[in-house]
Short mmCIF file of C-alpha atoms in Angstrom, two decimals:
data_model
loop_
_atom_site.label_atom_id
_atom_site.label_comp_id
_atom_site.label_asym_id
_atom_site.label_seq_id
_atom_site.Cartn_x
_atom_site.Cartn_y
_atom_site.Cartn_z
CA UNK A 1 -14.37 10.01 5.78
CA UNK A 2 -11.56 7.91 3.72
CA UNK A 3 -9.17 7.52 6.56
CA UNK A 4 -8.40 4.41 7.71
CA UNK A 5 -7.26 5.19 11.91
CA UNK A 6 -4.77 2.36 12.95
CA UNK A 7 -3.37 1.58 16.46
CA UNK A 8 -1.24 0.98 18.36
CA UNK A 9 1.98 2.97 16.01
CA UNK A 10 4.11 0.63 18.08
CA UNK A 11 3.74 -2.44 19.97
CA UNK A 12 6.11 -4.89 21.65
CA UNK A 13 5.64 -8.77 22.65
CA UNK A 14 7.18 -11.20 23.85
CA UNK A 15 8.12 -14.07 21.38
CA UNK A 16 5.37 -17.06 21.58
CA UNK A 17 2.77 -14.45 22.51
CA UNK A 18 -0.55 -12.80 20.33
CA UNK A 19 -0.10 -9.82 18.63
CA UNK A 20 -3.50 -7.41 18.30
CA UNK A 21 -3.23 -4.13 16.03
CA UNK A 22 -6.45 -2.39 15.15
CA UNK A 23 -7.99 -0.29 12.64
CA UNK A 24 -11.07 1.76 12.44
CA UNK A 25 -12.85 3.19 9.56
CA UNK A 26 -16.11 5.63 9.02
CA UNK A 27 -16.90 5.19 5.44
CA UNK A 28 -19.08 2.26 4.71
CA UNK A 29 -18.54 1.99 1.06
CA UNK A 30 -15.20 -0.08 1.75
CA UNK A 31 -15.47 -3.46 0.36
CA UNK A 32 -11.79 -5.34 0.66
CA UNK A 33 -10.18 -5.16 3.75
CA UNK A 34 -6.26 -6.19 3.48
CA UNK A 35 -3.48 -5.80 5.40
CA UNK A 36 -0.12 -5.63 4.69
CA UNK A 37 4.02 -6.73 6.11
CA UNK A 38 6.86 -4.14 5.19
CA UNK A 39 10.27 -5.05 6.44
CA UNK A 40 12.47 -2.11 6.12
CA UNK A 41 13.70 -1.41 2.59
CA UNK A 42 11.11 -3.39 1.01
CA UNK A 43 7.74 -2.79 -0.30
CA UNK A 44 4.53 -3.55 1.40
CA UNK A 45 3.86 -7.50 1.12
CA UNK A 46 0.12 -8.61 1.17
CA UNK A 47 -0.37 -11.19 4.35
CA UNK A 48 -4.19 -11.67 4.57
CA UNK A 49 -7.61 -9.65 3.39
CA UNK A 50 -11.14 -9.87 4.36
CA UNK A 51 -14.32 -8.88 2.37
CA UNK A 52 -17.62 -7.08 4.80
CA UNK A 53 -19.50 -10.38 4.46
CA UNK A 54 -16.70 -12.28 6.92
CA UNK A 55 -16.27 -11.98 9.97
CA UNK A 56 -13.37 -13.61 11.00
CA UNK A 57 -10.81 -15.11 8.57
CA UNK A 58 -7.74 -17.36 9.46
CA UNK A 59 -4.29 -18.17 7.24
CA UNK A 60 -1.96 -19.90 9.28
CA UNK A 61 -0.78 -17.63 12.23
CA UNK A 62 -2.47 -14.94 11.22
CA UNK A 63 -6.26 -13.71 11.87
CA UNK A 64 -8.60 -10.92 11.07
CA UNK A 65 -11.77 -10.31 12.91
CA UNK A 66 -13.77 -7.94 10.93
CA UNK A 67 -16.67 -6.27 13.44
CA UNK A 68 -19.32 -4.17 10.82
CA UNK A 69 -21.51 -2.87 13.28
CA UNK A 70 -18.66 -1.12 14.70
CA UNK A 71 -16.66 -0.17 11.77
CA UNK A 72 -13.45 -2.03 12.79
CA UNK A 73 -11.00 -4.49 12.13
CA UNK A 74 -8.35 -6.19 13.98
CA UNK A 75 -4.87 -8.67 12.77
CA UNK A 76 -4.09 -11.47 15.85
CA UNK A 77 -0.51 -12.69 15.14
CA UNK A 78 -1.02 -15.81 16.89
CA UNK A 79 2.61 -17.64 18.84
CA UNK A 80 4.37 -14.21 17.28
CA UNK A 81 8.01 -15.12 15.85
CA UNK A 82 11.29 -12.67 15.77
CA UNK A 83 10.90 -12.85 12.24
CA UNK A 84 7.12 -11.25 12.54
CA UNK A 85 9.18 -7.91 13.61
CA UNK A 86 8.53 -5.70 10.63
CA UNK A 87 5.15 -2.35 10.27
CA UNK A 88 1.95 -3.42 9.44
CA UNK A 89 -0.63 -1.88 7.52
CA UNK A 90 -4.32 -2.54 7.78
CA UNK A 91 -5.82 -0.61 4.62
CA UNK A 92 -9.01 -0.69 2.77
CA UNK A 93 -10.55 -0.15 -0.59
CA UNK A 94 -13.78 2.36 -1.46
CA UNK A 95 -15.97 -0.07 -3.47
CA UNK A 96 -16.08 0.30 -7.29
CA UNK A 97 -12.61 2.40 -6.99
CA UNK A 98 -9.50 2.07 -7.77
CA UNK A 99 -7.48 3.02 -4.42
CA UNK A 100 -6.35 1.19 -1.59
CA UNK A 101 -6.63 3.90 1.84
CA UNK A 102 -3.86 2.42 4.37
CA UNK A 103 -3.82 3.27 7.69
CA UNK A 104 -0.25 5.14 9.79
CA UNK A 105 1.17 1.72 9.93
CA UNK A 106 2.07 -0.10 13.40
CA UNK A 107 5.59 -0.98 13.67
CA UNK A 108 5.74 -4.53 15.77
CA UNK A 109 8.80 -5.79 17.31
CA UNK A 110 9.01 -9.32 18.92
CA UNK A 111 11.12 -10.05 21.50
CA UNK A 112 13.02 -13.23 21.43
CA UNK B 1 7.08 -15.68 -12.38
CA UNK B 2 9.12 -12.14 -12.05
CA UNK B 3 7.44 -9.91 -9.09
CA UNK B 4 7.30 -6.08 -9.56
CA UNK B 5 10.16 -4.36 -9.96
CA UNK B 6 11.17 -0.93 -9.84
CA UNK B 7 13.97 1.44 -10.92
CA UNK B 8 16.43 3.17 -10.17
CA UNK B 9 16.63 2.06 -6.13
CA UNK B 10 17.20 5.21 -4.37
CA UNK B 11 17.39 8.97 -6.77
CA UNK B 12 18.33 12.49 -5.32
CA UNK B 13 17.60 15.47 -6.67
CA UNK B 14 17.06 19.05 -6.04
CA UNK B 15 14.18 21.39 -5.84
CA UNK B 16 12.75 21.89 -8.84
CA UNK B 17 14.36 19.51 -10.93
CA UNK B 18 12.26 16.87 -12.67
CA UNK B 19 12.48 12.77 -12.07
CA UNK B 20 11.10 9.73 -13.85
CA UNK B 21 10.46 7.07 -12.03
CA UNK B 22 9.64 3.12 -13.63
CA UNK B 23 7.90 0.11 -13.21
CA UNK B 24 7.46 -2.83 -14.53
CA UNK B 25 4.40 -4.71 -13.72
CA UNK B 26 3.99 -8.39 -12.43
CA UNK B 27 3.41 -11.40 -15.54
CA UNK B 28 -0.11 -11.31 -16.62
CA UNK B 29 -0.76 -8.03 -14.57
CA UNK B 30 -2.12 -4.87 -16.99
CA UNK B 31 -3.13 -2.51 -13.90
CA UNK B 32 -0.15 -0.28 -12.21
CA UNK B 33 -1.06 1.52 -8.94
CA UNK B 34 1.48 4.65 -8.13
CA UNK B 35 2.21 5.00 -3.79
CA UNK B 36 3.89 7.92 -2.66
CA UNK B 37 5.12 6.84 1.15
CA UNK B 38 6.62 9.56 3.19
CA UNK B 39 8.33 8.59 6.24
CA UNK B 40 6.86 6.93 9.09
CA UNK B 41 3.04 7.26 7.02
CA UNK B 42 1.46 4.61 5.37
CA UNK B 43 1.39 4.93 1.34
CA UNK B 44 -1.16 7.24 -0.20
CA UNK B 45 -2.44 6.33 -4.00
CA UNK B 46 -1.36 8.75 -6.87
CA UNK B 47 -3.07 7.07 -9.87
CA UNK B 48 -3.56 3.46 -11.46
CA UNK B 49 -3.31 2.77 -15.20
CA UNK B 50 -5.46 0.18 -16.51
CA UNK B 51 -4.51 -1.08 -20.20
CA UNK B 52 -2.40 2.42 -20.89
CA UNK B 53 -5.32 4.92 -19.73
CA UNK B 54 -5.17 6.29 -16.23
CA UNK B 55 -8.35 4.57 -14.27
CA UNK B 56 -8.53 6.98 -10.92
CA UNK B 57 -6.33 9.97 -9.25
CA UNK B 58 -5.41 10.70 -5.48
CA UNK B 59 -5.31 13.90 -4.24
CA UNK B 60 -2.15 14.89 -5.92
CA UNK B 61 -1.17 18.13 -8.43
CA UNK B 62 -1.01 17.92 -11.92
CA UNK B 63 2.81 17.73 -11.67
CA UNK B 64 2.81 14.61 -10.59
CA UNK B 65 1.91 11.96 -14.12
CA UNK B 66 2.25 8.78 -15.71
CA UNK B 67 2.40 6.34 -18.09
CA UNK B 68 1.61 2.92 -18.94
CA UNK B 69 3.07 1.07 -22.58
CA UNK B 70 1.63 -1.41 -24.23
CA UNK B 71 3.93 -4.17 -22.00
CA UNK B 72 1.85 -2.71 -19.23
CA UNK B 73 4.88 -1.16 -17.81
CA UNK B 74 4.54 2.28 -15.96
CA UNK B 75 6.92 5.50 -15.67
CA UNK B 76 5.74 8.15 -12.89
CA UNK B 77 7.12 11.52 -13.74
CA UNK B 78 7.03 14.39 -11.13
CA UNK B 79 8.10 17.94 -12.55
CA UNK B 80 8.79 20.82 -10.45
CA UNK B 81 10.51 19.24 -7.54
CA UNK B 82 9.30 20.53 -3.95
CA UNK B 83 11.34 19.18 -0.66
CA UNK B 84 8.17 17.47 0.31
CA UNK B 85 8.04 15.08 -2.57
CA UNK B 86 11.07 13.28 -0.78
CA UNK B 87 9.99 10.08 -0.23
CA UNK B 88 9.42 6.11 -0.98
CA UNK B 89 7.58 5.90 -4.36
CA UNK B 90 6.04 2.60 -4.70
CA UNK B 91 4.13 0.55 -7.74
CA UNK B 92 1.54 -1.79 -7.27
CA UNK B 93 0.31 -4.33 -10.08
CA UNK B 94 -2.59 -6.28 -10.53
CA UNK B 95 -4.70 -8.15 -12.92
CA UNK B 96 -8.12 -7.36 -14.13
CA UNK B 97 -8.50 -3.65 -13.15
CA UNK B 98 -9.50 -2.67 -9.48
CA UNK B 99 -11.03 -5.63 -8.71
CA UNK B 100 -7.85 -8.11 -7.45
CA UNK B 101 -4.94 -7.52 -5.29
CA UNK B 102 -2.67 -5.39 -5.36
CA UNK B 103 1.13 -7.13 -5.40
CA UNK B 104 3.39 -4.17 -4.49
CA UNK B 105 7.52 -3.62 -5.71
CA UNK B 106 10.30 -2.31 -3.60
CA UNK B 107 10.11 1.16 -3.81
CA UNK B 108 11.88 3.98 -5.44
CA UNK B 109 13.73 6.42 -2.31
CA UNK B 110 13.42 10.00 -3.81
CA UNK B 111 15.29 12.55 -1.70
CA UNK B 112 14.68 16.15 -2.80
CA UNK B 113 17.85 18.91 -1.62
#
């Protein structure tokens, strides 16, 4: 009921084009949505978050579309970049605790 | 501003030995959030300290514990070694308790022999 189910594990797109990974989740107690860039080596590196109330929220190149009915989430990587290649982890947070639940990760590679 | 930062980089060990790990949190951040990242899996939360007092376990055994001092830096101690604690140990700090984001450091690599 804590897990966090994120897909695809591994995607592949052409450079200039969207990047879509998805998440799921079951429990409805979640109140911060964030996801997060790891490039190998390093640590996980917040890019955007979303609270239940949103429904869509935009930084740049990067968008979440937050569905609640459905329980889901999604990260568009709009006109995706070499440099985008890295995992990303959509993860959320049980409201009034202290834990962040991440989902398997979804390792992205963009091809130049 | 200095980001998180963790020591040492990469630590091996064998089973049943015992490891500190440490942490030291962003400026102005008193909360620490222990990862444990095996490989390939996304991280899964071992505890936070919040102003030295642990504020909230994961589903990890007893011989896994911290510490916070009063700089708000953190030490993660695992006694006991088992082969399946190999693995990417990461701190997270924030500011204000649970409530703000969590800014991550690069990781400790523990490999267990």
């Amino acid at each position: 009921q804590q897990q966090v189910k994120q897909s695809p594990q591994s995607l592949i797109v052409q450079k200039g084009g969207i990047s879509i990974i998805n998440c799921a989740y079951e429990n409805t107690a979640f109140d911060y949505f964030p996801w997060y860039q790891q490039f190998p080596g390093k640590g996980p590196a917040l890019l955007i978050a979303i609270r239940p109330d949103v429904s869509e929220k935009k930084e740049g190149r990067f968008t979440i579309s937050f569905n609640k009915s459905a329980k889901q989430f999604s990260l568009h990587i709009m006109d995706s970049q070499p440099g985008d290649s890295a995992t990303y982890f959509c993860a959320a947070r049980i409201q009034g605790a202290q834990k962040l639940v991440f989902g398997q990760g979804t390792r992205l590679t963009i091809n130049p | 501003e200095t980001g998180v930062t963790q020591s040492p980089t990469h630590l091996i060990k064998t089973r049943g030995q015992q490891v500190t790990l440490r942490c030291s949190s962003q400026s102005g951040h008193n909360t620490v959030s222990w990862y444990q990242q095996a490989l390939g899996q996304g991280p899964q939360f071992i505890f936070q300290y919040y102003r030295e007092e642990e504020n909230g376990r994961g589903n990890f055994p007893p011989r896994f514990s911290g510490l916070q001092f009063p700089n708000y830096s953190s030490e993660l101690n695992v006694n006991a070694l088992e082969l399946d604690d190999s693995a990417l140990y990461l701190c997270a700090s924030s500011s204000g308790g649970w409530r703000n984001e969590q800014f991550f450091g690069p990781g400790t690599r523990l490999t267990v022999l």
